[in-house]
Amino acid sequence: MRKRVIVIGSGLGGLSVGVMLARNGYDVTVVEQEAVIGGCLQCFYRNGARFETGLHYVGSADPGQQLYRVLQWLEVLDGITLDRLDTDGYNVISMGGNRFSIPNGREAFIERMGEYFPSEKDCAARYYDTVTEIAGSSQFYDFDTSRVFRPDGPGTMAMNTVMDSLVRDPLMRDVLCGDQPLYAARRNITPFLTHALIFNFYNSSAFRIAGGGGTLASALRGTLERYGGRVISRFRVSRIICGGGLCRGVEADDGRRLDGDFVISSVHPVRTLEMLDARLLRPAYRRRIASLPNTVSCFAVYLRFRDGACPYLNANYFGYTGNSPWGSEDYDSKSWPGSYMYMHHCDVPGMTHARTGVVLAYMWMRDVEQWSDTVTGHRPQQYLDFKHRAAARLMAVVERDFPGLGAAVQDYWTSTPLTYRDYTGTVDGSMYGIEKNVTAGAAGRVSHRTRIPNLFLCGQSINSHGTLGVLVGSMICAAELLGMENIFKQIRSQQ
């Protein structure tokens, strides 16, 4: 009889670990509290227009590169269509009244930085090679267990500290840190490793998924079902059933029960602990997990453009109102928003004009906490007024960089940290879950293992932020049952 695995949550982490185990003979059931699967992969629709929830673009997806090889192993490449971002500038950083485009590839990157900063070309090469060395030291870089990450190397130091040592020009340092909304970086807190992995991931190649991240969720579900797995939606887990020191299954809030030999939770660790009997884990462990800081949340404006009114932006735009990318999460009522990220959604490859797009700006739960006891669709007029004022203020900042953008907008919708909290289950609507913190050491990390032998954790709070970080975390989790060398052998054996 096949061993039964129950996976809580159908985001990228839950679906991918489910596929990894199902294709290796496990009987996998993924349960999802919402009607639509995918977590931050899912898309939503307003008046016929499609919007992305979280997966705005991916990297390292050319044949032979990291993400491509993992997606190939997950058997989803035939179910998604990738549309390449502008290789001459997949990211654009706007700061201090100037724009800096970041091209793909080492030589193009070094030449571009040399054009912007003529005296810093050697620094650009040193920076690029350091990033490549750190990313390449991971065994997940080419799926080789012999690779060893240096625990005393620059990857374990604060991101800004390493930048100061690599690059002389302060503006160039800030430009290279300009993609930090992708991982909510904070000065003296965020490890350089986080920055290095994400820069290497996207600079190798960068794509949007045509039709949205929901197509990836559907493709993962298709693979899961081909191997005999299943996804059950509208199954909100209220309790992880345990007995004899082991997990025995899960129970939904409506009383339905599923039995299993293993349980894997891809939801936020705090939410997972809420499902467990308090006697099964030490109080000190619970207190530590509850005390770990989470990354900032965001305010989003979802834009629907008039037909043919807005040329398609085949890049991601990071705008800063000041001269530095640092500290825009430490805003007050006068300084918000200090930064924003602006992207268009890709419906089909080769678009010339955008149908929809999104603008994201940091926002903490404290700004909307007075409405925290309300639910989506039933919040008071004061909350709606707050969103309207915030949208107007954010769009006024964006229009400084994109004059006339407002005239191209037909409709817009908004979301706040409350929205994100309700749909993703993260604490305070955190964008990326538990913060990666160089000052916290081992106490700041959450292991995929728990003291309950058959309960495991995955998702972005466990390993690293972003698409690749979540998938790597899923592999680490799946390796508890499959063995890492077995996983790597399967990936390496692909043509």
Short mmCIF file of C-alpha atoms in Angstrom, two decimals:
data_model
loop_
_atom_site.label_atom_id
_atom_site.label_comp_id
_atom_site.label_asym_id
_atom_site.label_seq_id
_atom_site.Cartn_x
_atom_site.Cartn_y
_atom_site.Cartn_z
CA MET A 1 0.00 0.00 0.00
CA ARG A 2 1.34 3.42 -0.93
CA LYS A 3 2.24 5.82 1.88
CA ARG A 4 -0.28 8.66 2.16
CA VAL A 5 0.88 12.28 2.25
CA ILE A 6 -1.39 15.21 3.05
CA VAL A 7 -0.12 18.62 1.93
CA ILE A 8 -1.72 21.72 3.45
CA GLY A 9 -1.87 24.62 0.98
CA SER A 10 -1.89 24.64 -2.83
CA GLY A 11 0.61 27.42 -3.49
CA LEU A 12 3.83 26.79 -5.37
CA GLY A 13 5.40 25.08 -2.34
CA GLY A 14 2.49 22.75 -1.66
CA LEU A 15 1.81 21.80 -5.28
CA SER A 16 5.47 21.26 -6.15
CA VAL A 17 6.29 19.08 -3.13
CA GLY A 18 3.12 17.14 -3.88
CA VAL A 19 4.25 16.48 -7.45
CA MET A 20 7.75 15.48 -6.30
CA LEU A 21 6.34 12.85 -3.98
CA ALA A 22 3.52 11.66 -6.26
CA ARG A 23 5.88 10.97 -9.15
CA ASN A 24 7.91 8.84 -6.71
CA GLY A 25 5.06 6.60 -5.67
CA TYR A 26 3.39 8.41 -2.77
CA ASP A 27 -0.37 8.82 -2.49
CA VAL A 28 -0.65 12.62 -2.26
CA THR A 29 -3.62 14.80 -1.36
CA VAL A 30 -3.23 18.58 -1.43
CA VAL A 31 -5.88 20.50 0.50
CA GLU A 32 -6.69 24.16 -0.15
CA GLN A 33 -8.91 26.45 1.91
CA GLU A 34 -9.96 28.61 -1.05
CA ALA A 35 -12.08 27.71 -4.06
CA VAL A 36 -9.21 28.49 -6.45
CA ILE A 37 -5.89 26.70 -6.12
CA GLY A 38 -2.47 28.29 -6.49
CA GLY A 39 -1.94 30.64 -3.56
CA CYS A 40 0.25 33.43 -4.92
CA LEU A 41 0.30 31.66 -8.30
CA GLN A 42 -3.39 32.26 -8.87
CA CYS A 43 -4.91 34.99 -11.00
CA PHE A 44 -8.15 36.82 -10.44
CA TYR A 45 -10.54 38.57 -12.80
CA ARG A 46 -12.42 41.85 -12.68
CA ASN A 47 -14.81 42.79 -15.48
CA GLY A 48 -13.14 40.23 -17.72
CA ALA A 49 -9.61 41.50 -17.07
CA ARG A 50 -6.98 39.16 -15.64
CA PHE A 51 -4.59 40.13 -12.84
CA GLU A 52 -1.61 38.38 -11.26
CA THR A 53 -1.61 37.74 -7.52
CA GLY A 54 2.09 37.22 -6.90
CA LEU A 55 4.09 35.41 -9.59
CA HIS A 56 4.93 38.38 -11.79
CA TYR A 57 8.02 37.01 -13.51
CA VAL A 58 10.53 34.15 -13.33
CA GLY A 59 14.20 33.66 -14.12
CA SER A 60 16.72 31.00 -15.16
CA ALA A 61 14.15 29.42 -17.48
CA ASP A 62 16.25 28.98 -20.62
CA PRO A 63 16.98 25.33 -21.50
CA GLY A 64 19.61 23.93 -19.17
CA GLN A 65 19.20 26.61 -16.53
CA GLN A 66 18.03 25.98 -12.96
CA LEU A 67 14.33 26.73 -13.16
CA TYR A 68 13.98 25.12 -16.58
CA ARG A 69 15.45 21.86 -15.25
CA VAL A 70 13.17 21.85 -12.19
CA LEU A 71 10.06 22.64 -14.25
CA GLN A 72 11.07 19.92 -16.67
CA TRP A 73 11.34 17.47 -13.77
CA LEU A 74 7.93 18.59 -12.53
CA GLU A 75 6.59 17.93 -16.06
CA VAL A 76 4.93 21.31 -16.49
CA LEU A 77 6.83 22.91 -19.38
CA ASP A 78 4.20 21.81 -21.90
CA GLY A 79 1.51 23.45 -19.76
CA ILE A 80 2.97 26.96 -19.62
CA THR A 81 4.14 29.53 -22.15
CA LEU A 82 7.09 31.77 -21.30
CA ASP A 83 7.44 35.25 -22.79
CA ARG A 84 10.95 36.67 -22.57
CA LEU A 85 11.49 40.07 -20.97
CA ASP A 86 13.70 42.62 -22.69
CA THR A 87 17.23 41.19 -22.58
CA ASP A 88 18.62 44.73 -22.88
CA GLY A 89 16.81 45.78 -19.70
CA TYR A 90 14.56 43.29 -17.93
CA ASN A 91 14.66 45.49 -14.82
CA VAL A 92 14.64 49.30 -14.78
CA ILE A 93 15.68 51.18 -11.64
CA SER A 94 14.51 54.80 -11.31
CA MET A 95 16.36 56.79 -8.67
CA GLY A 96 17.42 60.39 -8.17
CA GLY A 97 15.81 61.46 -11.44
CA ASN A 98 17.71 58.88 -13.54
CA ARG A 99 16.82 55.51 -15.01
CA PHE A 100 19.16 52.52 -15.07
CA SER A 101 18.33 49.42 -17.08
CA ILE A 102 19.76 46.03 -16.12
CA PRO A 103 20.51 43.71 -19.08
CA ASN A 104 20.81 39.93 -18.99
CA GLY A 105 24.23 38.30 -19.01
CA ARG A 106 27.67 39.04 -17.60
CA GLU A 107 29.27 40.92 -20.48
CA ALA A 108 26.20 43.05 -21.23
CA PHE A 109 25.81 43.86 -17.53
CA ILE A 110 29.43 44.92 -17.11
CA GLU A 111 29.34 47.06 -20.26
CA ARG A 112 26.09 48.76 -19.19
CA MET A 113 27.39 49.55 -15.71
CA GLY A 114 30.54 50.88 -17.34
CA GLU A 115 28.41 53.25 -19.42
CA TYR A 116 26.56 54.51 -16.35
CA PHE A 117 29.63 54.56 -14.10
CA PRO A 118 32.79 54.80 -16.27
CA SER A 119 35.20 54.49 -13.36
CA GLU A 120 33.40 51.47 -11.87
CA LYS A 121 33.62 48.88 -14.64
CA ASP A 122 36.06 46.80 -12.61
CA CYS A 123 33.65 46.94 -9.68
CA ALA A 124 30.84 45.73 -11.90
CA ALA A 125 32.90 42.70 -12.88
CA ARG A 126 33.89 42.04 -9.26
CA TYR A 127 30.27 42.31 -8.15
CA TYR A 128 28.99 40.02 -10.90
CA ASP A 129 31.64 37.37 -10.28
CA THR A 130 31.03 37.45 -6.53
CA VAL A 131 27.30 36.96 -7.06
CA THR A 132 27.98 34.09 -9.47
CA GLU A 133 30.42 32.45 -7.06
CA ILE A 134 27.95 32.62 -4.16
CA ALA A 135 25.03 31.34 -6.23
CA GLY A 136 27.24 28.64 -7.73
CA SER A 137 28.30 27.38 -4.31
CA SER A 138 24.79 26.04 -3.70
CA GLN A 139 24.25 22.38 -4.45
CA PHE A 140 21.01 23.44 -6.12
CA TYR A 141 22.91 25.50 -8.70
CA ASP A 142 23.61 22.44 -10.83
CA PHE A 143 22.09 19.76 -8.57
CA ASP A 144 25.40 18.44 -7.25
CA THR A 145 25.54 17.38 -3.60
CA SER A 146 29.33 17.82 -3.53
CA ARG A 147 29.03 21.62 -3.61
CA VAL A 148 29.57 23.24 -0.22
CA PHE A 149 28.35 26.70 0.76
CA ARG A 150 30.91 28.68 2.76
CA PRO A 151 29.43 29.50 6.18
CA ASP A 152 31.99 32.29 6.64
CA GLY A 153 31.72 33.81 3.17
CA PRO A 154 30.13 37.07 2.00
CA GLY A 155 26.78 35.34 1.51
CA THR A 156 26.33 35.25 5.28
CA MET A 157 27.02 38.98 5.70
CA ALA A 158 24.55 41.85 5.42
CA MET A 159 23.69 42.80 1.87
CA ASN A 160 24.71 46.47 2.23
CA THR A 161 27.99 45.54 3.96
CA VAL A 162 29.10 43.36 1.05
CA MET A 163 27.97 45.97 -1.47
CA ASP A 164 30.14 48.56 0.28
CA SER A 165 33.15 46.26 -0.08
CA LEU A 166 32.55 45.49 -3.76
CA VAL A 167 31.52 48.84 -5.28
CA ARG A 168 33.08 52.25 -4.71
CA ASP A 169 30.39 54.51 -6.16
CA PRO A 170 27.47 54.96 -3.70
CA LEU A 171 24.93 55.48 -6.49
CA MET A 172 26.01 52.33 -8.28
CA ARG A 173 25.64 50.41 -5.02
CA ASP A 174 22.11 51.76 -4.66
CA VAL A 175 21.23 50.88 -8.25
CA LEU A 176 22.39 47.30 -7.75
CA CYS A 177 20.18 47.12 -4.65
CA GLY A 178 17.23 48.59 -6.53
CA ASP A 179 15.44 45.27 -7.04
CA GLN A 180 14.95 44.84 -3.30
CA PRO A 181 11.12 44.94 -3.36
CA LEU A 182 11.45 41.40 -4.77
CA TYR A 183 12.57 40.26 -1.33
CA ALA A 184 11.82 43.21 0.99
CA ALA A 185 15.46 43.91 1.83
CA ARG A 186 16.43 45.89 4.92
CA ARG A 187 19.77 47.50 5.70
CA ASN A 188 21.98 45.47 8.06
CA ILE A 189 19.35 42.69 8.11
CA THR A 190 19.04 41.03 4.70
CA PRO A 191 21.80 38.53 3.84
CA PHE A 192 23.82 39.16 0.72
CA LEU A 193 23.04 35.53 -0.12
CA THR A 194 19.38 36.44 -0.67
CA HIS A 195 20.33 39.24 -3.05
CA ALA A 196 22.92 37.09 -4.86
CA LEU A 197 20.56 34.18 -5.47
CA ILE A 198 17.78 36.41 -6.77
CA PHE A 199 20.05 38.56 -8.98
CA ASN A 200 21.67 35.45 -10.47
CA PHE A 201 18.25 33.85 -10.98
CA TYR A 202 16.85 36.72 -13.04
CA ASN A 203 20.03 37.90 -14.74
CA SER A 204 20.54 34.46 -16.28
CA SER A 205 17.25 34.95 -18.14
CA ALA A 206 13.92 36.57 -17.30
CA PHE A 207 10.38 35.75 -18.46
CA ARG A 208 6.75 36.37 -17.74
CA ILE A 209 4.33 33.46 -17.88
CA ALA A 210 1.82 34.19 -20.63
CA GLY A 211 -1.66 33.83 -19.22
CA GLY A 212 -0.39 34.25 -15.66
CA GLY A 213 0.90 32.13 -12.81
CA GLY A 214 -2.43 30.34 -12.66
CA THR A 215 -1.36 28.33 -15.71
CA LEU A 216 1.59 27.01 -13.71
CA ALA A 217 -0.74 26.03 -10.85
CA SER A 218 -2.97 24.20 -13.34
CA ALA A 219 0.03 22.47 -14.91
CA LEU A 220 1.28 21.31 -11.50
CA ARG A 221 -2.16 20.00 -10.66
CA GLY A 222 -2.21 18.14 -13.96
CA THR A 223 1.09 16.42 -13.18
CA LEU A 224 -0.09 15.57 -9.67
CA GLU A 225 -3.26 13.97 -10.97
CA ARG A 226 -1.42 12.02 -13.67
CA TYR A 227 0.49 10.32 -10.86
CA GLY A 228 -2.67 9.55 -8.92
CA GLY A 229 -2.65 12.55 -6.60
CA ARG A 230 -5.57 14.90 -5.97
CA VAL A 231 -6.36 18.44 -4.89
CA ILE A 232 -9.33 19.19 -2.64
CA SER A 233 -10.37 22.84 -2.57
CA ARG A 234 -12.59 24.53 0.03
CA PHE A 235 -10.95 22.36 2.69
CA ARG A 236 -9.88 24.71 5.48
CA VAL A 237 -7.72 22.74 7.91
CA SER A 238 -8.59 23.59 11.50
CA ARG A 239 -6.61 20.82 13.17
CA ILE A 240 -3.68 18.52 12.46
CA ILE A 241 -4.73 15.28 14.13
CA CYS A 242 -1.99 13.67 16.19
CA GLY A 243 -1.67 10.59 18.37
CA GLY A 244 1.20 8.62 19.83
CA GLY A 245 3.64 11.42 18.98
CA LEU A 246 2.83 11.31 15.25
CA CYS A 247 0.51 13.13 12.87
CA ARG A 248 -2.45 10.97 11.89
CA GLY A 249 -4.23 13.30 9.47
CA VAL A 250 -6.04 16.61 9.21
CA GLU A 251 -9.53 17.85 10.04
CA ALA A 252 -11.39 20.62 8.23
CA ASP A 253 -13.46 23.26 10.00
CA ASP A 254 -16.61 21.53 8.74
CA GLY A 255 -15.62 18.23 10.37
CA ARG A 256 -14.27 16.40 7.32
CA ARG A 257 -11.20 14.28 8.06
CA LEU A 258 -8.34 12.91 5.98
CA ASP A 259 -5.94 10.29 7.30
CA GLY A 260 -2.30 10.19 6.30
CA ASP A 261 1.14 8.79 7.08
CA PHE A 262 2.84 12.15 6.61
CA VAL A 263 1.67 15.76 6.78
CA ILE A 264 3.44 18.62 5.02
CA SER A 265 2.36 22.19 5.70
CA SER A 266 3.19 24.86 3.13
CA VAL A 267 1.34 27.60 5.01
CA HIS A 268 3.00 30.11 7.33
CA PRO A 269 4.64 28.35 10.30
CA VAL A 270 2.62 30.39 12.81
CA ARG A 271 -0.59 29.24 11.14
CA THR A 272 0.68 25.64 11.17
CA LEU A 273 1.35 25.76 14.91
CA GLU A 274 -2.18 27.04 15.47
CA MET A 275 -3.43 23.74 14.03
CA LEU A 276 -1.40 21.61 16.44
CA ASP A 277 -2.09 20.48 19.99
CA ALA A 278 -0.04 22.77 22.23
CA ARG A 279 1.35 19.80 24.17
CA LEU A 280 3.16 18.35 21.14
CA LEU A 281 5.78 21.09 20.77
CA ARG A 282 7.85 22.83 23.37
CA PRO A 283 6.56 26.25 24.49
CA ALA A 284 10.00 27.73 23.77
CA TYR A 285 9.73 26.61 20.14
CA ARG A 286 6.28 28.13 19.77
CA ARG A 287 7.43 31.39 21.33
CA ARG A 288 10.46 31.57 19.04
CA ILE A 289 8.42 31.01 15.87
CA ALA A 290 5.78 33.53 16.98
CA SER A 291 8.47 36.14 17.70
CA LEU A 292 10.25 35.96 14.35
CA PRO A 293 9.78 39.17 12.32
CA ASN A 294 7.88 38.93 9.06
CA THR A 295 8.59 40.91 5.92
CA VAL A 296 6.51 43.97 5.12
CA SER A 297 3.20 43.70 3.28
CA CYS A 298 2.03 45.86 0.40
CA PHE A 299 -0.68 48.05 -1.06
CA ALA A 300 -1.58 47.19 -4.65
CA VAL A 301 -3.36 49.06 -7.41
CA TYR A 302 -4.54 46.79 -10.22
CA LEU A 303 -4.91 48.70 -13.47
CA ARG A 304 -7.13 47.93 -16.43
CA PHE A 305 -6.07 49.97 -19.45
CA ARG A 306 -8.15 51.30 -22.31
CA ASP A 307 -7.73 49.30 -25.48
CA GLY A 308 -4.54 50.32 -27.25
CA ALA A 309 -3.86 53.16 -24.81
CA CYS A 310 -0.82 51.83 -22.93
CA PRO A 311 2.26 50.43 -24.71
CA TYR A 312 3.35 47.13 -23.21
CA LEU A 313 6.25 47.49 -20.79
CA ASN A 314 8.42 44.43 -21.36
CA ALA A 315 10.40 45.07 -18.19
CA ASN A 316 9.84 45.52 -14.47
CA TYR A 317 10.06 49.06 -13.13
CA PHE A 318 11.34 49.90 -9.64
CA GLY A 319 10.73 53.54 -8.78
CA TYR A 320 12.14 55.46 -5.80
CA THR A 321 11.07 58.92 -4.73
CA GLY A 322 14.43 59.61 -3.09
CA ASN A 323 18.07 58.99 -3.87
CA SER A 324 18.35 55.58 -2.19
CA PRO A 325 16.46 52.28 -2.22
CA TRP A 326 16.99 51.77 1.49
CA GLY A 327 14.44 52.53 4.15
CA SER A 328 11.27 53.00 2.13
CA GLU A 329 9.58 50.48 4.45
CA ASP A 330 10.19 52.95 7.31
CA TYR A 331 7.68 55.48 6.04
CA ASP A 332 5.31 57.79 7.86
CA SER A 333 2.08 59.46 6.79
CA LYS A 334 4.01 62.15 4.92
CA SER A 335 6.72 60.08 3.21
CA TRP A 336 4.60 57.18 1.86
CA PRO A 337 5.14 55.82 -0.73
CA GLY A 338 8.94 55.93 -0.81
CA SER A 339 9.12 53.32 -3.56
CA TYR A 340 6.97 51.24 -5.88
CA MET A 341 7.17 48.36 -8.32
CA TYR A 342 5.24 48.63 -11.59
CA MET A 343 4.64 45.73 -13.99
CA HIS A 344 2.36 44.76 -16.84
CA HIS A 345 0.65 41.38 -17.11
CA CYS A 346 1.30 39.20 -20.12
CA ASP A 347 -1.82 37.65 -21.68
CA VAL A 348 -0.17 36.30 -24.83
CA PRO A 349 3.42 36.33 -26.12
CA GLY A 350 4.55 39.35 -28.08
CA MET A 351 2.08 41.89 -26.72
CA THR A 352 2.35 45.45 -28.06
CA HIS A 353 -0.16 47.08 -25.71
CA ALA A 354 -0.97 46.15 -22.14
CA ARG A 355 -4.46 45.19 -21.01
CA THR A 356 -3.66 45.12 -17.30
CA GLY A 357 -0.88 45.96 -14.86
CA VAL A 358 -0.11 46.38 -11.17
CA VAL A 359 1.61 48.91 -8.94
CA LEU A 360 2.88 47.67 -5.57
CA ALA A 361 4.12 49.76 -2.64
CA TYR A 362 5.23 48.73 0.81
CA MET A 363 2.54 48.96 3.48
CA TRP A 364 2.44 47.61 7.03
CA MET A 365 -0.58 46.02 8.66
CA ARG A 366 -0.64 48.85 11.24
CA ASP A 367 -2.07 51.17 8.57
CA VAL A 368 -5.23 49.07 8.27
CA GLU A 369 -5.24 47.33 11.63
CA GLN A 370 -8.36 49.15 12.79
CA TRP A 371 -10.32 47.05 10.27
CA SER A 372 -8.53 43.75 11.03
CA ASP A 373 -11.67 42.11 12.45
CA THR A 374 -13.62 42.67 9.23
CA VAL A 375 -13.70 40.36 6.22
CA THR A 376 -13.23 40.88 2.51
CA GLY A 377 -16.34 42.23 0.83
CA HIS A 378 -17.85 43.43 4.10
CA ARG A 379 -15.51 46.20 5.19
CA PRO A 380 -16.80 49.66 6.14
CA GLN A 381 -16.83 52.80 4.04
CA GLN A 382 -13.92 54.25 6.02
CA TYR A 383 -11.72 51.42 4.78
CA LEU A 384 -12.84 51.97 1.19
CA ASP A 385 -12.09 55.67 1.55
CA PHE A 386 -8.62 54.84 2.88
CA LYS A 387 -7.93 52.66 -0.16
CA HIS A 388 -9.15 55.35 -2.53
CA ARG A 389 -6.85 57.97 -0.98
CA ALA A 390 -3.88 55.60 -1.00
CA ALA A 391 -4.46 54.69 -4.65
CA ALA A 392 -4.62 58.34 -5.68
CA ARG A 393 -1.45 59.11 -3.78
CA LEU A 394 0.46 56.15 -5.18
CA MET A 395 -0.64 56.77 -8.76
CA ALA A 396 0.39 60.42 -8.50
CA VAL A 397 3.93 59.23 -7.72
CA VAL A 398 3.91 56.72 -10.58
CA GLU A 399 2.68 59.35 -13.03
CA ARG A 400 5.76 61.45 -12.38
CA ASP A 401 7.74 58.68 -14.06
CA PHE A 402 5.01 57.82 -16.58
CA PRO A 403 3.25 61.07 -17.56
CA GLY A 404 -0.23 60.49 -18.95
CA LEU A 405 -0.56 57.00 -17.45
CA GLY A 406 -3.75 57.95 -15.65
CA ALA A 407 -5.46 58.81 -18.92
CA ALA A 408 -4.76 55.26 -20.17
CA VAL A 409 -6.50 53.65 -17.18
CA GLN A 410 -10.09 52.55 -17.66
CA ASP A 411 -10.67 50.95 -14.24
CA TYR A 412 -8.67 50.09 -11.15
CA TRP A 413 -9.00 47.93 -8.04
CA THR A 414 -6.95 47.86 -4.86
CA SER A 415 -5.77 45.53 -2.13
CA THR A 416 -4.14 46.07 1.27
CA PRO A 417 -2.30 43.94 3.85
CA LEU A 418 -5.73 42.78 5.05
CA THR A 419 -6.52 41.42 1.60
CA TYR A 420 -3.21 39.63 1.42
CA ARG A 421 -3.66 38.23 4.93
CA ASP A 422 -7.10 36.85 4.12
CA TYR A 423 -6.12 35.21 0.84
CA THR A 424 -2.66 33.86 1.69
CA GLY A 425 -2.88 33.22 5.43
CA THR A 426 0.43 34.95 6.13
CA VAL A 427 0.92 36.81 9.39
CA ASP A 428 -0.01 40.49 8.94
CA GLY A 429 -0.23 39.95 5.18
CA SER A 430 3.55 39.60 4.88
CA MET A 431 4.65 39.44 1.24
CA TYR A 432 7.48 36.96 1.75
CA GLY A 433 6.81 35.37 5.12
CA ILE A 434 9.43 35.22 7.83
CA GLU A 435 12.29 37.65 7.31
CA LYS A 436 15.78 36.40 6.50
CA ASN A 437 18.00 38.05 9.12
CA VAL A 438 21.81 37.88 9.30
CA THR A 439 21.82 39.08 12.91
CA ALA A 440 19.59 36.28 14.20
CA GLY A 441 21.75 33.28 13.32
CA ALA A 442 20.18 29.83 13.63
CA ALA A 443 17.48 31.20 15.94
CA GLY A 444 16.09 33.24 13.04
CA ARG A 445 15.57 30.26 10.76
CA VAL A 446 12.72 27.77 10.59
CA SER A 447 13.67 24.21 9.73
CA HIS A 448 11.58 22.07 7.41
CA ARG A 449 11.73 19.44 10.16
CA THR A 450 9.69 19.53 13.34
CA ARG A 451 9.91 17.52 16.56
CA ILE A 452 6.95 15.53 15.27
CA PRO A 453 8.74 12.95 13.08
CA ASN A 454 6.19 12.83 10.25
CA LEU A 455 5.32 16.55 10.10
CA PHE A 456 7.34 18.71 7.70
CA LEU A 457 7.23 22.34 6.58
CA CYS A 458 7.84 24.01 3.23
CA GLY A 459 7.14 27.38 1.57
CA GLN A 460 8.95 30.70 1.44
CA SER A 461 9.22 31.11 5.20
CA ILE A 462 11.26 27.92 5.40
CA ASN A 463 14.03 28.30 2.83
CA SER A 464 14.20 31.43 0.74
CA HIS A 465 12.02 33.97 -1.01
CA GLY A 466 10.85 33.79 -4.59
CA THR A 467 10.07 31.09 -7.10
CA LEU A 468 13.40 29.30 -6.97
CA GLY A 469 13.66 29.60 -3.19
CA VAL A 470 10.27 27.97 -2.70
CA LEU A 471 11.08 25.17 -5.14
CA VAL A 472 14.41 24.52 -3.45
CA GLY A 473 12.57 24.37 -0.12
CA SER A 474 10.16 21.84 -1.61
CA MET A 475 13.08 19.69 -2.72
CA ILE A 476 14.64 19.85 0.76
CA CYS A 477 11.30 18.83 2.24
CA ALA A 478 10.72 16.02 -0.27
CA ALA A 479 14.25 14.76 0.33
CA GLU A 480 13.18 13.69 3.82
CA LEU A 481 11.26 10.90 2.12
CA LEU A 482 13.14 10.51 -1.16
CA GLY A 483 16.76 11.41 -0.42
CA MET A 484 18.43 14.44 -2.00
CA GLU A 485 20.81 12.46 -4.18
CA ASN A 486 17.83 10.58 -5.61
CA ILE A 487 16.12 13.88 -6.45
CA PHE A 488 19.25 15.31 -8.05
CA LYS A 489 19.79 12.10 -10.03
CA GLN A 490 16.29 12.38 -11.46
CA ILE A 491 16.86 16.01 -12.45
CA ARG A 492 20.29 15.32 -13.96
CA SER A 493 18.99 12.34 -15.94
CA GLN A 494 16.67 14.52 -18.05
CA GLN A 495 17.56 15.17 -21.65
#
